[in-house]
mmCIF file of C-alpha atoms in Angstrom:
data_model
loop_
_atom_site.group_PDB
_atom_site.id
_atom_site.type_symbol
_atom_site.label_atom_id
_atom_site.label_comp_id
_atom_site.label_asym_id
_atom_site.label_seq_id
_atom_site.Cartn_x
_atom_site.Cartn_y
_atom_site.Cartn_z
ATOM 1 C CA UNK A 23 1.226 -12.923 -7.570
ATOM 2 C CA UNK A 24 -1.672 -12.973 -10.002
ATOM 3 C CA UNK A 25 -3.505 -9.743 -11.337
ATOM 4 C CA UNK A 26 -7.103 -9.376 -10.496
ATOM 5 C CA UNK A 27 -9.473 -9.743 -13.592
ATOM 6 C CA UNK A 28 -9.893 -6.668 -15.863
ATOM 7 C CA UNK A 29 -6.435 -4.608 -14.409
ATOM 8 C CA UNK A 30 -3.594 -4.398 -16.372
ATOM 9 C CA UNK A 31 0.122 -4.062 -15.278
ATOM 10 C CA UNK A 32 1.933 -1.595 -15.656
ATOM 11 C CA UNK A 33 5.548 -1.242 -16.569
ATOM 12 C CA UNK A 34 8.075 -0.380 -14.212
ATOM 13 C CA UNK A 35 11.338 0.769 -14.002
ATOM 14 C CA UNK A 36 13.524 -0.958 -10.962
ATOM 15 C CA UNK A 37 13.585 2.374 -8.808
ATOM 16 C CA UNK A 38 9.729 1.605 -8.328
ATOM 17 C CA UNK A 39 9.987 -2.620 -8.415
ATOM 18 C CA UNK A 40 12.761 -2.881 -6.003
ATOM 19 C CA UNK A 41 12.021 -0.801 -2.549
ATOM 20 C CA UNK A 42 13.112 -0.869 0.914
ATOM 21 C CA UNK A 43 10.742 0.286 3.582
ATOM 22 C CA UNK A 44 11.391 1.024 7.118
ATOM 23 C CA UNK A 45 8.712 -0.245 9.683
ATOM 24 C CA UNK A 46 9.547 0.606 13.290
ATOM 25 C CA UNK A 47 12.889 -1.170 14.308
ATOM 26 C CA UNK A 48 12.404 -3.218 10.924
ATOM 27 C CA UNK A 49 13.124 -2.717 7.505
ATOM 28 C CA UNK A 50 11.267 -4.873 4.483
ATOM 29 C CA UNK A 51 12.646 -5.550 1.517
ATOM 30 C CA UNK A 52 9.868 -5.814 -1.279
ATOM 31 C CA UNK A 53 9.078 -6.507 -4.863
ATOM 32 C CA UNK A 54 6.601 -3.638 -5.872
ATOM 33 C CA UNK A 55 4.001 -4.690 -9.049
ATOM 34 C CA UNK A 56 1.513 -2.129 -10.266
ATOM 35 C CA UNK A 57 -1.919 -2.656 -11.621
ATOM 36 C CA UNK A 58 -5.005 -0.894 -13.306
ATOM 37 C CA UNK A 59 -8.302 -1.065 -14.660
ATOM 38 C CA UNK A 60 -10.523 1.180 -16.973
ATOM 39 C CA UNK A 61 -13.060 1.879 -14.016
ATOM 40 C CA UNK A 62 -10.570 4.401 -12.109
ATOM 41 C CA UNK A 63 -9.351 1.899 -10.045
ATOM 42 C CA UNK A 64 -5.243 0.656 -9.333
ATOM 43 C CA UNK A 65 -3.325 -1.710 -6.814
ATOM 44 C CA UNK A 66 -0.096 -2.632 -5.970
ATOM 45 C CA UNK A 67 0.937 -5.506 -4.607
ATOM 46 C CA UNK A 68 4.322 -5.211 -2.145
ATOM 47 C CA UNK A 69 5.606 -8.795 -2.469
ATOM 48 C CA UNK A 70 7.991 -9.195 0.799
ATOM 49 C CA UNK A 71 11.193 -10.609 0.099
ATOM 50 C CA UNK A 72 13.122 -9.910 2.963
ATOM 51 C CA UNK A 73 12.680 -9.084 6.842
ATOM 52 C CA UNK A 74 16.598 -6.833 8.348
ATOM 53 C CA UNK A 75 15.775 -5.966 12.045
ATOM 54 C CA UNK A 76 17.881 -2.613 13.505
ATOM 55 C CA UNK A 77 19.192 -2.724 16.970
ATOM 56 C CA UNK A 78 18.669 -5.483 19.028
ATOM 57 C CA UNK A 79 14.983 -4.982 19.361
ATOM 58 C CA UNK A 80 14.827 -4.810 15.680
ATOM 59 C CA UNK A 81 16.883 -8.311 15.245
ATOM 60 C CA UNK A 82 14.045 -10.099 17.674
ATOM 61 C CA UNK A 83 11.306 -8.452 15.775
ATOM 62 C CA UNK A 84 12.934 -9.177 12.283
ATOM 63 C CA UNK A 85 12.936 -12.683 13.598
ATOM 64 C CA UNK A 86 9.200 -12.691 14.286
ATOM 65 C CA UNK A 87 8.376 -10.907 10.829
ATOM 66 C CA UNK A 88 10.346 -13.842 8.540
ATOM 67 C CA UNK A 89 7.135 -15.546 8.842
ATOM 68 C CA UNK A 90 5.787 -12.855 6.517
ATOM 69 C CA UNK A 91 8.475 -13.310 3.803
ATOM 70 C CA UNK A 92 6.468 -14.556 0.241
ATOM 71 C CA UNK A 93 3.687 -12.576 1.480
ATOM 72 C CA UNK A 94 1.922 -9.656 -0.593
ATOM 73 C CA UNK A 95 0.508 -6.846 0.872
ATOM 74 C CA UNK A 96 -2.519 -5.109 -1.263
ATOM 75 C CA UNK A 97 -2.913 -1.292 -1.809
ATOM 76 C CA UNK A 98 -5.276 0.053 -3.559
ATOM 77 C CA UNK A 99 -5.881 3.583 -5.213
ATOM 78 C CA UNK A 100 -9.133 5.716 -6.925
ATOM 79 C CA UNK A 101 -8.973 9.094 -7.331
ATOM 80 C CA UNK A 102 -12.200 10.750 -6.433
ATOM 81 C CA UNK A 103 -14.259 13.412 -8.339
ATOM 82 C CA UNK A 104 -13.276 16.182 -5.370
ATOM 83 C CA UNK A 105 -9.584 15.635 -5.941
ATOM 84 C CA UNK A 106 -8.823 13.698 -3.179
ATOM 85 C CA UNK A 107 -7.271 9.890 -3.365
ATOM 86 C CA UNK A 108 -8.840 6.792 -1.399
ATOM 87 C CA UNK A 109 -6.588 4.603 -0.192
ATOM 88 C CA UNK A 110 -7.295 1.406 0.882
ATOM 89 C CA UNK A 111 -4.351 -0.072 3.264
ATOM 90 C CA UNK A 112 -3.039 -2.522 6.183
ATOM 91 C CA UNK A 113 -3.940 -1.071 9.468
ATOM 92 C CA UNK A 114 -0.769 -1.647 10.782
ATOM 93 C CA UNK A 115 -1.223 -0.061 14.299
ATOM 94 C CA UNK A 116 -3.463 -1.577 16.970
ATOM 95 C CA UNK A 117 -5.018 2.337 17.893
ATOM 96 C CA UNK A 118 -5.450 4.989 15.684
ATOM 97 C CA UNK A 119 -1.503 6.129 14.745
ATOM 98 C CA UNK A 120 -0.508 9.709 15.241
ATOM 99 C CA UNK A 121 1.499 11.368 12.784
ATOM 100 C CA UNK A 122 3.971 13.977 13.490
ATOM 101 C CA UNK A 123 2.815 16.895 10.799
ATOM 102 C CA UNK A 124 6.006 17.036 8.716
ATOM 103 C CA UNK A 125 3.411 15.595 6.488
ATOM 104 C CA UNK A 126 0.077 16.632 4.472
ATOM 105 C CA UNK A 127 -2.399 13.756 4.427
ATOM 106 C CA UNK A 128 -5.760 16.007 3.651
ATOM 107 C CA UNK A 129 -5.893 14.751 0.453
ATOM 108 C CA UNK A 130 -6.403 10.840 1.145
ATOM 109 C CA UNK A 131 -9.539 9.163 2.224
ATOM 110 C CA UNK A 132 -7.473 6.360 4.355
ATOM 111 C CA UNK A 133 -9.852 3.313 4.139
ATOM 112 C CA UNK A 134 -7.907 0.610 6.354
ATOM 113 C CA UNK A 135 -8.118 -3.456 6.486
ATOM 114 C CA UNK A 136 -7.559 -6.284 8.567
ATOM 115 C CA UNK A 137 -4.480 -7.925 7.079
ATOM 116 C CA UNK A 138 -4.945 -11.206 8.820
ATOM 117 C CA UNK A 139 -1.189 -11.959 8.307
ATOM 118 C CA UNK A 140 -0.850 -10.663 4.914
ATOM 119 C CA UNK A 141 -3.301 -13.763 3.591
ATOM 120 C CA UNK A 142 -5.851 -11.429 2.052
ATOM 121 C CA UNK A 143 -6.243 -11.805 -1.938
ATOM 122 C CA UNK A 144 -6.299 -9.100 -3.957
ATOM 123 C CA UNK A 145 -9.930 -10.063 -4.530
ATOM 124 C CA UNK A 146 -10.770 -9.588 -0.657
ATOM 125 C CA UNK A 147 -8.708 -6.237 -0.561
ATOM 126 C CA UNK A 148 -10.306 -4.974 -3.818
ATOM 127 C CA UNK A 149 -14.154 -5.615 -2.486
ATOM 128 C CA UNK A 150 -13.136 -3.513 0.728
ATOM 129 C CA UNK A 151 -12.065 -0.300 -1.703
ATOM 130 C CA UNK A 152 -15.234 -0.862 -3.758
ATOM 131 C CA UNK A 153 -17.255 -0.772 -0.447
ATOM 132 C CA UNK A 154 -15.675 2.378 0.702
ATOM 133 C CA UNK A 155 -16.368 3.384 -3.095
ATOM 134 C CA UNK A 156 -20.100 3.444 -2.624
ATOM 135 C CA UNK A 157 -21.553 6.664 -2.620
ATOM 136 C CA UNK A 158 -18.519 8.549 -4.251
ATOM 137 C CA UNK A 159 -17.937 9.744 -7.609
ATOM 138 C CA UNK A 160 -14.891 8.017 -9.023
ATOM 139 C CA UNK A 161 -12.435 10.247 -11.159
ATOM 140 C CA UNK A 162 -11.541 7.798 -14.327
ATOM 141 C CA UNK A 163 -7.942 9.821 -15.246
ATOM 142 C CA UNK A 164 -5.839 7.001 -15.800
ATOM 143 C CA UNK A 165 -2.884 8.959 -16.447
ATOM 144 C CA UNK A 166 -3.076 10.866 -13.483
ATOM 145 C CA UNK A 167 -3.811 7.361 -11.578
ATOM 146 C CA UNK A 168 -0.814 5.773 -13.153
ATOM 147 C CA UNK A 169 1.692 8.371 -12.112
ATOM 148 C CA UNK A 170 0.162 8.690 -8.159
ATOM 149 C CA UNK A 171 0.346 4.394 -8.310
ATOM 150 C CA UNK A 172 3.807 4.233 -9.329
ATOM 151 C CA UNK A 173 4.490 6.800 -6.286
ATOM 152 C CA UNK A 174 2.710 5.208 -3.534
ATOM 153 C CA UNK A 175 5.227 3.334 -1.555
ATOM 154 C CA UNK A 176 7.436 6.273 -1.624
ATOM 155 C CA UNK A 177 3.972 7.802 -0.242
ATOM 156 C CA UNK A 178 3.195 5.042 1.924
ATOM 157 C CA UNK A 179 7.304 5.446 3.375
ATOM 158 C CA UNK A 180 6.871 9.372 3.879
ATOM 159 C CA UNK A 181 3.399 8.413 6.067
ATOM 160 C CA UNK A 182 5.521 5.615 7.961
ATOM 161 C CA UNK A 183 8.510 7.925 8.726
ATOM 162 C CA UNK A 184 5.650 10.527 10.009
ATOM 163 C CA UNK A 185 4.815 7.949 12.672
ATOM 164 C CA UNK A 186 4.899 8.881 15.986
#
């Protein structure tokens, strides 16, 4: 996976490289990288390295999802000057999901994309944040940005598990 002109990558430890998230019946195994730029802007891409079904639904849709192994999926992050977070992600649901409240999500601006099979570049993903970015006043703290990049998955896991 290549890094977008202008972002940086950030180090790592493997807690954060190396996660495991449960989708429905299905559980990905992915290789987590983390970038930013000076502009108030960061991404990560979720590199998928592995596709474990649960059940025997989850086998026959683990089956259909290997075709997504060596794909990346692009998330990106700003923090805005009101204190909340736009998020640009998947849409991974056909209709609008429903969550079931043992979760807060008042503070993100959820700006979703087409994933088209998980071929978008980071360069297609990135133009969608900037779009939702017009208008809004960007907060540049890039140490505050680091820290809330390195803990989206486990974010993006808690919103998944909230799934109804």
């Amino acid at each position: 996976m290549d890094n977008l002109d202008g972002f940086l990558e950030l180090e790592a430890d493997n807690e954060h490289s190396e996660i495991k998230v449960p989708v429905m019946q299905v559980e990905l195994s992915v290789r987590v990288r983390y970038f930013l730029n000076g502009t108030g802007v960061g991404y990560c891409g979720l590199l998928i390295n592995e596709v474990n079904g649960k059940g025997f639904r989850g086998s026959i849709e683990a089956v259909a999802a290997k075709a997504y192994v060596g794909r990346t999926i692009f998330v990106f992050l700003s923090e805005l000057g009101d204190g909340k977070k736009l998020i640009t992600v998947p849409a991974l649901f056909e209709k609008q999901p429903t969550f079931n409240g043992s979760i807060d999500l008042s503070g993100l601006v959820i700006k979703t994309y087409y994933p088209d099979g998980f071929k978008k570049t980071p360069q297609d993903v990135y133009k969608e944040h900037l779009n939702a970015l017009i208008g809004k006043k960007i907060c540049n703290d890039k140490d505050g940005l680091s820290r809330d990049l390195l803990e989206l998955p486990k974010k993006g896991i808690e919103i998944l598990k909230a799934y109804r």
